[in-house]
Coordinates of C-alpha atoms in Angstrom, one line a residue:
X215 CA 29.9 3.8 -7.6
X216 CA 27.0 4.0 -5.3
X217 CA 23.7 3.2 -6.5
X218 CA 20.2 3.6 -5.0
X219 CA 16.6 2.0 -7.1
X220 CA 13.8 2.8 -5.7
X221 CA 11.4 0.2 -6.8
X222 CA 12.9 -4.1 -6.4
X223 CA 9.9 -5.1 -9.4
X224 CA 10.9 -6.1 -13.2
X225 CA 13.0 -2.7 -13.5
X226 CA 14.3 -2.1 -10.4
X227 CA 16.0 -5.4 -9.8
X228 CA 17.4 -6.4 -13.0
X229 CA 18.9 -2.5 -12.8
X230 CA 19.9 -3.4 -9.9
X231 CA 21.8 -6.7 -10.7
X232 CA 23.1 -5.8 -14.0
X233 CA 24.9 -2.6 -12.5
X234 CA 25.7 -4.7 -9.1
X235 CA 27.4 -7.5 -11.7
X236 CA 30.0 -5.0 -13.0
X237 CA 31.4 -4.0 -9.4
X238 CA 28.6 -1.1 -8.5
X239 CA 27.8 -0.8 -5.1
X240 CA 23.7 -1.1 -5.0
X241 CA 21.4 -0.6 -3.0
X242 CA 17.9 -1.5 -3.5
X243 CA 14.8 -0.1 -1.7
X244 CA 11.2 -0.9 -1.8
X245 CA 8.1 -0.9 0.9
X246 CA 6.9 -4.6 0.7
X247 CA 8.9 -6.3 3.3
X248 CA 7.6 -9.8 2.1
X249 CA 9.6 -9.2 -1.8
X250 CA 12.8 -7.7 0.7
X251 CA 12.5 -10.6 2.8
X252 CA 12.7 -13.1 -0.6
X253 CA 15.1 -10.8 -1.9
X254 CA 17.9 -11.0 0.5
X255 CA 17.7 -14.5 0.0
X256 CA 18.9 -14.7 -3.2
X257 CA 15.3 -15.8 -4.6
X258 CA 13.1 -13.6 -6.9
X259 CA 9.6 -12.7 -7.2
X260 CA 9.7 -12.5 -11.2
X261 CA 10.6 -15.0 -13.9
X262 CA 14.0 -14.1 -16.8
X263 CA 15.9 -16.1 -17.6
X264 CA 19.7 -15.9 -15.4
X265 CA 18.7 -12.9 -12.8
X266 CA 17.9 -14.9 -10.0
X267 CA 21.6 -16.5 -10.0
X268 CA 22.7 -12.8 -10.8
X269 CA 20.5 -11.7 -8.2
X270 CA 22.0 -14.2 -5.6
X271 CA 26.2 -14.0 -7.0
X272 CA 25.3 -10.7 -6.2
X273 CA 23.8 -10.4 -3.0
X274 CA 26.6 -13.4 -2.4
X275 CA 30.0 -11.0 -3.1
X276 CA 27.9 -7.9 -1.1
X277 CA 27.1 -5.5 -4.0
X278 CA 23.8 -6.5 -4.0
X279 CA 21.7 -5.6 -1.4
X280 CA 18.4 -4.6 -0.3
X281 CA 15.8 -3.0 2.5
X282 CA 13.1 -1.4 3.6
X283 CA 14.8 2.1 4.9
X284 CA 14.3 5.5 2.8
X285 CA 16.7 7.1 4.2
X286 CA 19.3 4.5 4.0
X287 CA 18.8 4.5 0.3
X288 CA 19.1 7.9 0.7
X289 CA 22.5 7.9 2.4
X290 CA 23.8 5.1 0.5
X291 CA 23.6 6.2 -3.6
X292 CA 24.7 9.7 -5.5
X293 CA 22.0 7.9 -8.0
X294 CA 19.1 7.6 -6.6
X295 CA 17.3 5.8 -9.9
X296 CA 13.5 5.9 -9.2
X297 CA 12.0 2.8 -11.0
X298 CA 8.9 1.6 -9.8
X299 CA 5.2 1.2 -11.6
X300 CA 3.3 3.4 -13.4
X301 CA 0.2 1.4 -13.7
X302 CA -2.9 3.0 -16.5
X303 CA -6.0 5.0 -15.1
X304 CA -9.2 3.9 -16.6
X305 CA -8.2 6.5 -18.9
X306 CA -5.2 5.6 -20.2
X307 CA -2.7 8.0 -18.4
X308 CA -0.4 6.7 -16.5
X309 CA -0.3 6.8 -12.3
X310 CA 2.2 8.6 -11.0
X311 CA 1.7 8.7 -7.8
X312 CA 4.6 6.2 -6.7
X313 CA 7.5 8.1 -8.7
X314 CA 6.4 11.8 -6.8
X315 CA 5.8 9.6 -3.9
X316 CA 9.2 8.6 -4.6
X317 CA 10.7 12.6 -5.7
X318 CA 8.7 13.0 -2.1
X319 CA 10.6 10.5 -0.2
X320 CA 13.9 11.9 -1.6
X321 CA 13.1 15.3 -0.2
X322 CA 12.4 13.8 3.4
X323 CA 16.2 12.7 3.5
X324 CA 18.4 13.7 1.4
X325 CA 21.4 16.4 2.5
X326 CA 24.5 16.2 0.2
X327 CA 24.0 16.4 -3.6
X328 CA 21.6 13.6 -5.2
X329 CA 21.4 12.7 -9.3
X330 CA 17.4 11.6 -9.3
X331 CA 17.0 8.8 -12.0
X332 CA 13.8 8.3 -13.5
X333 CA 13.9 5.0 -15.3
X334 CA 9.4 4.5 -15.3
X335 CA 7.9 4.4 -18.0
X336 CA 6.4 7.8 -18.0
X337 CA 4.9 10.9 -19.2
X338 CA 6.5 13.7 -21.1
X339 CA 6.8 16.4 -18.4
X340 CA 7.4 14.2 -15.1
X341 CA 10.9 14.8 -14.8
X342 CA 9.5 18.7 -13.9
X343 CA 7.2 17.4 -11.8
X344 CA 9.9 15.2 -9.6
X345 CA 11.5 18.0 -9.6
X346 CA 8.8 20.4 -8.0
X347 CA 8.0 17.2 -5.4
X348 CA 11.3 16.9 -4.3
X349 CA 12.0 20.8 -4.2
X350 CA 9.0 21.2 -2.0
X351 CA 9.5 19.4 -0.2
X352 CA 13.3 20.5 1.1
X353 CA 11.1 23.7 0.8
X354 CA 9.3 22.3 3.9
X355 CA 12.2 21.3 5.7
X356 CA 13.8 24.4 5.0
X357 CA 16.8 22.8 3.4
X358 CA 18.8 24.0 0.9
X359 CA 19.8 20.9 -0.6
X360 CA 21.7 20.8 -4.8
X361 CA 20.1 17.7 -6.4
X362 CA 19.0 16.9 -10.7
X363 CA 16.3 15.1 -12.3
X364 CA 17.5 13.4 -15.8
X365 CA 15.3 10.8 -17.5
X366 CA 17.1 7.4 -18.1
X367 CA 14.7 5.2 -19.6
X368 CA 14.6 1.0 -20.2
X369 CA 14.8 -0.8 -23.2
X370 CA 14.3 -4.1 -21.8
X371 CA 12.7 -6.8 -23.5
X372 CA 10.8 -9.5 -20.9
X373 CA 12.4 -12.9 -21.4
X374 CA 15.6 -10.6 -22.8
X375 CA 16.2 -7.8 -20.1
X376 CA 20.4 -9.0 -18.7
X377 CA 21.1 -9.3 -22.3
X378 CA 19.7 -6.3 -23.6
X379 CA 20.8 -3.9 -20.1
X380 CA 24.5 -6.2 -20.6
X381 CA 24.2 -5.2 -24.6
X382 CA 22.6 -1.7 -25.0
X383 CA 21.4 -0.9 -28.7
X384 CA 21.6 2.5 -27.2
X385 CA 21.3 4.3 -23.8
X386 CA 19.5 7.5 -23.6
X387 CA 20.9 10.4 -21.5
X388 CA 18.2 12.9 -21.1
X389 CA 19.4 15.9 -18.6
X390 CA 19.8 19.6 -18.7
X391 CA 23.2 19.8 -16.9
X392 CA 26.8 19.2 -18.7
X393 CA 27.8 17.4 -15.0
X394 CA 24.9 15.1 -14.6
X395 CA 26.0 14.0 -18.2
X396 CA 29.7 13.3 -17.4
X397 CA 28.7 11.8 -14.1
X398 CA 25.8 9.1 -16.0
X399 CA 28.4 8.3 -18.7
X400 CA 30.8 7.2 -16.3
X401 CA 28.2 4.9 -15.0
X402 CA 27.5 3.1 -18.0
X403 CA 30.6 3.3 -19.3
X404 CA 31.2 -0.8 -18.8
X405 CA 27.8 -0.9 -21.3
X406 CA 29.5 1.3 -23.5
X407 CA 33.1 -0.1 -24.0
X408 CA 33.3 -1.3 -27.5
X409 CA 31.0 1.3 -29.3
X410 CA 28.9 4.6 -28.7
X411 CA 26.1 3.5 -27.2
X412 CA 24.8 6.7 -25.0
X413 CA 22.4 9.2 -27.1
X414 CA 22.2 12.5 -24.6
X415 CA 19.0 14.9 -25.1
X416 CA 17.1 17.0 -23.6
X417 CA 15.0 15.3 -20.5
X418 CA 11.7 15.2 -22.4
X419 CA 12.9 14.4 -26.0
X420 CA 14.7 11.4 -23.8
X421 CA 10.9 10.3 -21.8
X422 CA 9.7 11.0 -25.0
X423 CA 11.7 8.0 -26.7
X424 CA 11.0 5.7 -24.6
X425 CA 7.3 6.0 -25.5
X426 CA 7.9 6.3 -29.2
X427 CA 9.8 3.5 -29.1
X428 CA 7.2 1.4 -28.0
X429 CA 4.4 3.2 -30.1
X430 CA 6.1 2.4 -33.4
X431 CA 6.9 -1.4 -32.5
X432 CA 3.2 -1.8 -31.4
X433 CA 1.9 -0.3 -34.7
X434 CA 4.3 -2.5 -36.8
X435 CA 3.0 -5.5 -34.8
X436 CA -1.4 -4.6 -35.5
X437 CA -0.2 -3.9 -38.4
X438 CA 1.1 -7.1 -39.5
X439 CA -1.9 -8.2 -37.6
X440 CA -4.2 -6.3 -39.7
X441 CA -2.7 -7.6 -43.6
X442 CA -2.6 -11.0 -41.7
X443 CA -7.2 -10.6 -41.4
X444 CA -7.1 -9.1 -44.6
X445 CA -4.8 -12.3 -46.2
X446 CA -7.0 -15.3 -45.3
X447 CA -9.8 -13.0 -46.7
X448 CA -7.8 -12.6 -50.2
X449 CA -7.0 -15.6 -50.2
X450 CA -3.4 -14.6 -50.1
X451 CA -0.4 -16.5 -47.2
X452 CA 0.7 -13.6 -45.0
X453 CA 4.0 -15.8 -43.8
X454 CA 4.3 -15.1 -47.5
X455 CA 4.4 -11.2 -47.4
X456 CA 5.9 -11.0 -43.9
X457 CA 8.8 -12.8 -45.9
X458 CA 8.8 -10.6 -49.3
X459 CA 8.1 -7.0 -47.1
X460 CA 10.8 -8.0 -44.7
X461 CA 13.3 -8.2 -47.1
X462 CA 13.0 -4.5 -48.0
X463 CA 15.6 -3.1 -45.7
X464 CA 13.8 0.0 -45.1
X465 CA 11.6 -2.0 -43.4
X466 CA 12.7 -5.0 -42.1
X467 CA 12.3 -8.4 -40.4
X468 CA 11.9 -7.6 -36.5
X469 CA 8.7 -7.2 -35.2
X470 CA 6.1 -7.9 -38.4
X471 CA 5.6 -11.4 -37.6
X472 CA 1.0 -11.6 -37.1
X473 CA -0.2 -14.1 -34.0
X474 CA -2.5 -13.6 -31.7
X475 CA -2.3 -10.2 -30.5
X476 CA 0.4 -8.7 -28.3
X477 CA 0.5 -8.1 -24.6
X478 CA 2.4 -7.8 -21.1
X479 CA 3.4 -4.4 -19.1
X480 CA 4.3 -2.5 -21.4
X481 CA 3.0 -1.8 -25.3
X482 CA -0.3 -1.6 -24.5
X483 CA 0.2 0.6 -21.6
X484 CA 2.4 2.5 -22.8
X485 CA -0.3 2.9 -26.5
X486 CA -2.4 4.4 -23.8
X487 CA -0.7 6.6 -22.3
X488 CA 0.3 8.1 -25.5
X489 CA -2.2 8.7 -26.7
X490 CA -3.7 9.8 -23.3
X491 CA -0.9 12.3 -23.7
X492 CA -1.8 13.2 -26.9
X493 CA -5.4 14.2 -25.4
X494 CA -4.3 15.9 -23.8
X495 CA -2.2 18.9 -25.2
X496 CA -5.4 18.8 -27.5
X497 CA -4.0 16.5 -30.2
X498 CA -6.3 13.6 -31.3
X499 CA -3.5 10.9 -31.5
X500 CA -6.0 8.4 -34.6
X501 CA -2.6 6.0 -34.9
X502 CA -2.3 5.1 -31.7
X503 CA -6.0 4.4 -31.5
X504 CA -6.1 2.2 -34.5
X505 CA -3.0 0.7 -33.2
X506 CA -4.6 -0.3 -29.7
X507 CA -8.7 -1.4 -31.3
X508 CA -6.3 -4.3 -33.9
X509 CA -5.4 -4.9 -31.1
X510 CA -7.9 -5.1 -29.0
X511 CA -9.6 -7.3 -32.2
X512 CA -7.0 -9.7 -32.7
X513 CA -7.0 -11.3 -29.5
X514 CA -10.2 -12.6 -29.8
X515 CA -9.7 -13.9 -33.4
X516 CA -8.8 -17.6 -31.8
X517 CA -12.0 -17.9 -29.8
X518 CA -14.2 -17.1 -33.3
X519 CA -12.3 -19.6 -35.6
X520 CA -12.8 -22.0 -32.3
X521 CA -16.6 -20.8 -32.3
X522 CA -16.9 -21.1 -36.0
X523 CA -14.8 -24.3 -36.3
X524 CA -17.3 -26.4 -33.6
X525 CA -20.3 -24.1 -35.7
X526 CA -21.0 -22.1 -32.3
X527 CA -21.4 -25.8 -30.8
X528 CA -19.0 -25.2 -27.3
X529 CA -20.7 -26.1 -24.3
X530 CA -19.2 -28.8 -22.8
X531 CA -16.7 -29.2 -24.9
X532 CA -12.6 -29.6 -23.6
X533 CA -9.5 -27.0 -25.9
X534 CA -6.0 -28.0 -25.0
X535 CA -3.6 -25.0 -24.7
X536 CA -0.5 -24.7 -24.9
X537 CA 1.2 -20.7 -23.3
X538 CA 0.1 -19.0 -21.2
X539 CA 2.4 -16.1 -20.4
X540 CA 2.2 -12.9 -23.0
X541 CA 5.6 -14.0 -24.9
X542 CA 8.0 -16.7 -24.4
X543 CA 11.5 -16.8 -21.3
X544 CA 8.3 -15.0 -18.9
X545 CA 5.6 -15.5 -16.8
X546 CA 4.1 -12.1 -17.3
X547 CA -0.1 -12.5 -18.0
X548 CA -0.5 -9.0 -17.6
X549 CA -2.7 -8.2 -20.8
X550 CA -1.8 -11.9 -21.9
X551 CA -4.4 -12.5 -25.4
X552 CA -4.4 -16.3 -23.5
X553 CA -6.4 -14.0 -20.9
X554 CA -9.5 -12.8 -23.9
X555 CA -8.8 -16.5 -24.9
X556 CA -9.5 -18.3 -21.6
X557 CA -12.0 -15.7 -20.7
X558 CA -13.9 -16.2 -23.9
X559 CA -14.2 -19.8 -23.7
X560 CA -15.6 -20.1 -20.3
X561 CA -18.9 -17.9 -21.1
X562 CA -19.1 -20.2 -23.7
X563 CA -19.0 -23.5 -21.3
X564 CA -15.2 -24.8 -21.7
X565 CA -13.0 -26.1 -20.2
X566 CA -9.4 -25.3 -20.3
X567 CA -6.4 -27.7 -20.3
X568 CA -3.3 -25.7 -20.3
X569 CA -0.1 -25.8 -19.6
X570 CA 2.8 -23.6 -19.5
X571 CA 7.0 -24.0 -18.9
X572 CA 6.9 -20.2 -16.2
X573 CA 3.0 -19.2 -15.8
X574 CA 0.6 -21.9 -14.2
X575 CA 1.6 -20.3 -10.7
X576 CA 0.8 -17.0 -12.0
X577 CA -2.3 -18.1 -13.9
X578 CA -3.9 -19.5 -10.6
X579 CA -3.3 -16.7 -8.6
X580 CA -5.0 -14.4 -11.1
X581 CA -7.7 -17.2 -12.0
X582 CA -8.1 -19.4 -8.4
X583 CA -8.7 -22.9 -8.7
X584 CA -12.2 -23.3 -10.8
X585 CA -13.4 -26.5 -12.1
X586 CA -13.4 -25.2 -15.5
X587 CA -9.3 -25.0 -16.0
X588 CA -6.7 -27.6 -15.6
X589 CA -3.5 -26.4 -15.0
X590 CA -1.3 -28.9 -16.6
X591 CA 2.4 -29.7 -15.6
X592 CA 3.5 -31.1 -19.3
X593 CA 2.4 -31.1 -23.0
X594 CA 1.1 -34.8 -23.2
X595 CA -1.3 -33.8 -20.2
X596 CA -3.3 -30.8 -22.3
X597 CA -4.0 -32.5 -25.4
X598 CA -5.4 -36.2 -24.1
X599 CA -9.1 -36.4 -24.8
X600 CA -9.6 -32.4 -25.6
X601 CA -11.4 -31.5 -28.6
X602 CA -8.8 -29.1 -30.2
X603 CA -5.8 -27.6 -29.6
X604 CA -4.7 -24.0 -30.0
X605 CA -1.0 -22.5 -29.1
X606 CA -1.4 -19.3 -28.0
X607 CA 2.4 -18.8 -26.8
X608 CA 6.1 -19.4 -29.1
X609 CA 8.3 -21.2 -26.9
X610 CA 11.0 -22.8 -28.2
X611 CA 9.5 -26.8 -27.1
X612 CA 6.7 -26.3 -28.7
X613 CA 7.4 -25.5 -32.3
X614 CA 8.6 -29.7 -33.0
X615 CA 6.2 -32.4 -31.4
X616 CA 5.1 -35.1 -31.9
X617 CA 2.0 -34.7 -34.7
X618 CA 1.4 -38.4 -34.7
X619 CA 1.2 -38.3 -30.6
X620 CA -0.9 -35.1 -30.8
X621 CA -3.1 -36.7 -33.8
X622 CA -3.3 -39.7 -31.5
X623 CA -4.8 -38.4 -28.1
X624 CA -7.0 -34.9 -29.3
X625 CA -11.0 -36.2 -30.1
X626 CA -10.9 -34.8 -34.0
X627 CA -7.0 -33.9 -35.4
X628 CA -7.9 -29.3 -34.8
X629 CA -5.0 -27.5 -34.5
X630 CA -5.2 -23.5 -33.9
X631 CA -1.9 -22.0 -34.2
X632 CA -1.9 -18.7 -33.4
X633 CA 2.2 -18.0 -33.7
X634 CA 2.2 -19.6 -37.2
X635 CA 4.5 -21.7 -36.0
X636 CA 3.8 -24.5 -38.3
X637 CA 3.9 -25.5 -42.2
X638 CA -0.2 -26.2 -42.9
X639 CA 1.2 -28.6 -45.6
X640 CA 2.7 -30.4 -43.3
X641 CA -0.2 -30.8 -40.8
X642 CA -2.6 -30.9 -43.4
X643 CA -0.3 -33.9 -44.3
X644 CA -0.8 -35.5 -40.4
X645 CA -4.2 -35.5 -41.2
X646 CA -5.2 -32.1 -39.2
X647 CA -7.3 -30.0 -39.8
X648 CA -5.2 -26.7 -39.5
X649 CA -6.6 -22.8 -38.5
X650 CA -3.4 -20.3 -38.4
X651 CA -3.2 -16.1 -38.8
X652 CA -3.5 -15.1 -41.9
X653 CA -3.1 -18.9 -44.2
X654 CA -6.2 -19.8 -45.4
X655 CA -7.7 -23.3 -43.4
X656 CA -5.4 -26.8 -44.8
X657 CA -7.7 -29.4 -44.0
X658 CA -6.4 -33.4 -44.3
X659 CA -5.6 -34.2 -48.1

């Protein structure tokens, strides 16, 4: 099939690469000429395991190409995917200007039947706005061309996006036309072989499903962090509690890990956007407000522990930080807990020495050169003569470090474990003061 994808960011690029991987002819269009030039060379502007090779292979095979030519893009594909960003506004609403701009661009150039597939995360009712913008543009041209608009939200986890696309849990298709349902069913047939994964519903329900999924996962995280803060005050161990409740199949183990708060491009933005949507229709979404409030506070917990440990005497100290990205296997720093921590440390006069396997470059892009930030090339470089070590992202290479070497390198053996990676008893036996999330402080035996 011939497919056009507007937007060559995270969602658009993964979608284009995976659809071309199974034999489709995919053309990605973007207004960023520099990005298009990079992609034509087989290089990608984001970090996602396996994606660069998939892009390079399919570009070489002629199944995946990139352009800035909107007219050529509209002429290319029966399916016109919209996969552009919907950044949050100051009031939490999703900014749809790029989505509507794409709809108008399609309307300016469409000459035969097209299926406009909304892949971007958008509020309920966006498909109606896309349809109206496209129809208005056609009317201004004096043209009559048939088209359909459908909702096909993405459910990609950063760091595992290729596997999520190639082996999806579900494929949500929101349509109001049986013909488009069957055409999309044919498009997704290569990903739907072992069992039925397609869930067909009306367009508005599909739009809400995406927000509902992310809001539910964010709620589970904030709930566990709320319990973790309570467990600390009660002398309980949240990790034991997690196992106790996760063994109940009605709850399960997914997304009930306490930590330093959630970040990234999806959960924070989508919770705010769904809360804003609720307000627009006269409903106060109290639970969503609480999820956001708990998460904002949770990002401050590590700094509070550091401040308390050093009795507020932080100025002039050096803190080693393992992890910068909001989660492992990505370089995404959007809404990352590390940013809240670093900015609080800097405000207190602390020098940060940090390492992340993927996000050093992105961190430098955000903060530039500054005297109180040193981005290191290895774990070992961060800890030399630091006053304490903080672990804030659960990269695999952080899971089983040499604690004796860490203790020898630090000025004082203090470890703040923001993801509960380590056994408190082992750390205490190794001579560390160990702070974690939702567990009592352990000091050297």
